[in-house]
Short mmCIF file of C-alpha atoms and ligand atoms in Angstrom, two decimals:
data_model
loop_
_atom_site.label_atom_id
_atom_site.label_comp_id
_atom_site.label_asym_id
_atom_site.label_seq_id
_atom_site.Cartn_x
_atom_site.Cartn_y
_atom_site.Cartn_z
CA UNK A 18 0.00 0.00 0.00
CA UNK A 19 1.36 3.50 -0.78
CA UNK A 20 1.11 6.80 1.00
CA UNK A 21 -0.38 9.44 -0.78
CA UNK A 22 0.29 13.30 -0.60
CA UNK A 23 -3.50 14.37 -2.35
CA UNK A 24 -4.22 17.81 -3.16
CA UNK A 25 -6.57 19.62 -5.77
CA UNK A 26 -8.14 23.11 -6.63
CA UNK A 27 -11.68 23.90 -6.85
CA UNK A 28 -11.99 22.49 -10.84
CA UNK A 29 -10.30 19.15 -9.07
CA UNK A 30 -12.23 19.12 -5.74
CA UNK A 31 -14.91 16.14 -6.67
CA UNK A 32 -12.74 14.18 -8.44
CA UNK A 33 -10.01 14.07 -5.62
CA UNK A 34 -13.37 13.75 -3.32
CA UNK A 35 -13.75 10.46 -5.61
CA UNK A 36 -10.50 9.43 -5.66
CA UNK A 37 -9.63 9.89 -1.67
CA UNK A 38 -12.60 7.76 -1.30
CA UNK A 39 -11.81 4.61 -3.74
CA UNK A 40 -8.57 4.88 -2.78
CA UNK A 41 -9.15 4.81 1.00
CA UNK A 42 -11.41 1.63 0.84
CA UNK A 43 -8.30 0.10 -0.91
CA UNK A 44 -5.84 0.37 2.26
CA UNK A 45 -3.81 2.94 1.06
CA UNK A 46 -2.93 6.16 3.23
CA UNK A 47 -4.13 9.15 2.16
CA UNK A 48 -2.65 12.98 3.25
CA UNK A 49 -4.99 15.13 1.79
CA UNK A 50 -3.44 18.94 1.29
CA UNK A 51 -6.34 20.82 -0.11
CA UNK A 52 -8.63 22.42 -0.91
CA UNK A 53 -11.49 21.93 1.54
CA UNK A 54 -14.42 22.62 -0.95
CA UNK A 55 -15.06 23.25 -4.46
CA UNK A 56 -14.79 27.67 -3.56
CA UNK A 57 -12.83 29.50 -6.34
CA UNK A 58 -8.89 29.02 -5.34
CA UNK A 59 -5.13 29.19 -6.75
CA UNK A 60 -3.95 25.53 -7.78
CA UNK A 61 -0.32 26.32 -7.09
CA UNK A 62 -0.79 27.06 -3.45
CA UNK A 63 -1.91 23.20 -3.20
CA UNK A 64 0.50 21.79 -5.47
CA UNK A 65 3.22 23.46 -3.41
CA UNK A 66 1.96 22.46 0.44
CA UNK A 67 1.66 18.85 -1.33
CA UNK A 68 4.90 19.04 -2.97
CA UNK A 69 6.65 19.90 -0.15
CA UNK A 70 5.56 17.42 2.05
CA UNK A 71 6.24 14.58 -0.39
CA UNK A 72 9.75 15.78 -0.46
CA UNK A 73 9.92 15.40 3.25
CA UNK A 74 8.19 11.59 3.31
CA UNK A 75 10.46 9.14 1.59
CA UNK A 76 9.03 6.84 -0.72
CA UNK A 77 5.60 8.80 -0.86
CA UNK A 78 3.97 9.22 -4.09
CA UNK A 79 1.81 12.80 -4.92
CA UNK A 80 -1.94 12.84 -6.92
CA UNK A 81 -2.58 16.59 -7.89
CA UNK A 82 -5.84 16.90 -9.77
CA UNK A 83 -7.51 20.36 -11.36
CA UNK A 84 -9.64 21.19 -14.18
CA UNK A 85 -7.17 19.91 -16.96
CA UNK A 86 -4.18 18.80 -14.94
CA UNK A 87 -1.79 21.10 -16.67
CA UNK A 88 -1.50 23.85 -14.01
CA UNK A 89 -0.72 21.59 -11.15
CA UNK A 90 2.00 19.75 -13.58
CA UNK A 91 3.71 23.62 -14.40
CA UNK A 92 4.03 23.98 -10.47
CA UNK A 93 5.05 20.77 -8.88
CA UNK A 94 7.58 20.31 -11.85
CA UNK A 95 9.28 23.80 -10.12
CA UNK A 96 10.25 21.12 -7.36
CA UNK A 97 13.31 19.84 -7.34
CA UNK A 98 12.79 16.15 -6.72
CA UNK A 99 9.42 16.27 -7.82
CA UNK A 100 8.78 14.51 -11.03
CA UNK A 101 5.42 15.13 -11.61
CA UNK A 102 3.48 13.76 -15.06
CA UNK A 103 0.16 14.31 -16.36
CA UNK A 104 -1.55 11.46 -17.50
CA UNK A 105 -4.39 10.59 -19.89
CA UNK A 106 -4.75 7.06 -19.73
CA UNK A 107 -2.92 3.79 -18.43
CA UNK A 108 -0.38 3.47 -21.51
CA UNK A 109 0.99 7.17 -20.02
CA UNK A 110 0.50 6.04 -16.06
CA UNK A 111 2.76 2.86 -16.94
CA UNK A 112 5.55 4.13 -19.41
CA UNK A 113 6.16 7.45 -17.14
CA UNK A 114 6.60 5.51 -13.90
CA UNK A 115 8.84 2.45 -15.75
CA UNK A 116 10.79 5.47 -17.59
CA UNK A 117 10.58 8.70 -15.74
CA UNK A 118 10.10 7.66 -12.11
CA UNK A 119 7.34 9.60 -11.95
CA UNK A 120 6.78 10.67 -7.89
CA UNK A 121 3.76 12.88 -8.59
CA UNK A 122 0.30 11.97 -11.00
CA UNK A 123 -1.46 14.79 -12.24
CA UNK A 124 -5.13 14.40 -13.34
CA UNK A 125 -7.60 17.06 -15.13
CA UNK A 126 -10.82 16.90 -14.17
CA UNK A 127 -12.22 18.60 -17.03
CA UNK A 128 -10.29 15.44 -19.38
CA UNK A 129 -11.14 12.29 -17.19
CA UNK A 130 -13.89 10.68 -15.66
CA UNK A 131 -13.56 9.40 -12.64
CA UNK A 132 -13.77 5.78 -13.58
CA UNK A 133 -10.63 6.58 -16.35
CA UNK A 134 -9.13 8.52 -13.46
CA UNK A 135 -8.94 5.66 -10.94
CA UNK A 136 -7.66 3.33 -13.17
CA UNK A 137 -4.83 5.52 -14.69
CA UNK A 138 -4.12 5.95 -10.49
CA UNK A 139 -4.49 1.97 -10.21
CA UNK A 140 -1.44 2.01 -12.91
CA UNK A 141 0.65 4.44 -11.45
CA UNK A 142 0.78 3.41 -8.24
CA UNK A 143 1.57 -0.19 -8.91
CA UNK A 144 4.44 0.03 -11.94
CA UNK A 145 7.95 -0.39 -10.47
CA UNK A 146 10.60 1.85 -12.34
CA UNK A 147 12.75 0.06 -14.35
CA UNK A 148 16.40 1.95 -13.66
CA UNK A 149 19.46 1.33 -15.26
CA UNK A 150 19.45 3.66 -18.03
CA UNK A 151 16.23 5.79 -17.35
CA UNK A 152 18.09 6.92 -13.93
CA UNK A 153 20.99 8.51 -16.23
CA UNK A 154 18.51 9.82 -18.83
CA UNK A 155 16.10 11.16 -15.24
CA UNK A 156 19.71 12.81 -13.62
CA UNK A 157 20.33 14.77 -16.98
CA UNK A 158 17.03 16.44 -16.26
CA UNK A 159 18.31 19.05 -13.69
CA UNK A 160 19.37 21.56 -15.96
C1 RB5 B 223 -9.34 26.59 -13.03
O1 RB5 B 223 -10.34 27.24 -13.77
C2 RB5 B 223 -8.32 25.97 -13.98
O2 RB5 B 223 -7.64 26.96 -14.66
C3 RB5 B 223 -7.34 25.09 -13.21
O3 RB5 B 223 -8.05 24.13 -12.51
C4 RB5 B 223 -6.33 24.33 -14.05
O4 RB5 B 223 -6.98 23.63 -15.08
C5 RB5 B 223 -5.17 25.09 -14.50
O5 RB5 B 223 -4.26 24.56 -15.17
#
């Protein structure tokens, strides 16, 4: 079972809401960063308080949802450490944790539903990264 650092924005609120749930019921552990409710708000402030507290939990993994994912990507990627992808569908959920290591899954509410969404998260959270020579391609990143 993983621990999860969960946050959205107000365009992300019900499908985190879905996803905390689901994801709950399936014994994982769930830190949930924000928002509180679906009120107009600034996605970076929860990618950050999310962020940061993944950096401090070894081994943690991060779920940032908003309307299309792409905001919450933009600010968690300003992490260092933080490898955050935004994902579509299983094929990306698979290849970016096997390749990229990806620590943090960013969803769009606006682009998934929430059954697509929890099975893109069922992906993620159970590939393995594959090492060898994705770590040197993922240490070349830091620019
Ligand atoms: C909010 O309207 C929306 O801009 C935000 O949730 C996100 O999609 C930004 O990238």
């Amino acid at each position: 079972m993983a621990r999860i650092h969960i946050a959205s924005d107000h365009a992300g609120f019900a499908l985190k809401s879905e996803l905390i749930d689901q994801l709950v019921a399936q014994g994982h552990e769930i830190i949930n960063h924000g928002c509180d409710q679906a009120t107009s708000c600034d996605y970076p402030d929860f990618a950050h308080a999310a962020c940061t507290a993944l950096l401090a939990d070894a081994g943690s993994f991060g779920i940032l949802v908003c309307g299309t994912g792409v905001g919450m990507s933009m600010a968690a990627n300003r992490h260092a450490g933080i490898r955050a992808a935004l994902c579509t569908n299983e094929f990306l959920a698979r290849a970016t944790r096997m390749h990229n290591n990806a620590n943090v899954l960013c969803l769009g509410e606006r682009v998934v539903g929430a059954g697509l969404a929890l099975s893109i998260t069922e992906v993620f959270l159970n590939t393995a990264f594959e090492g060898g020579r994705h770590q040197r391609r993922i240490d070349k990143i830091t620019a």
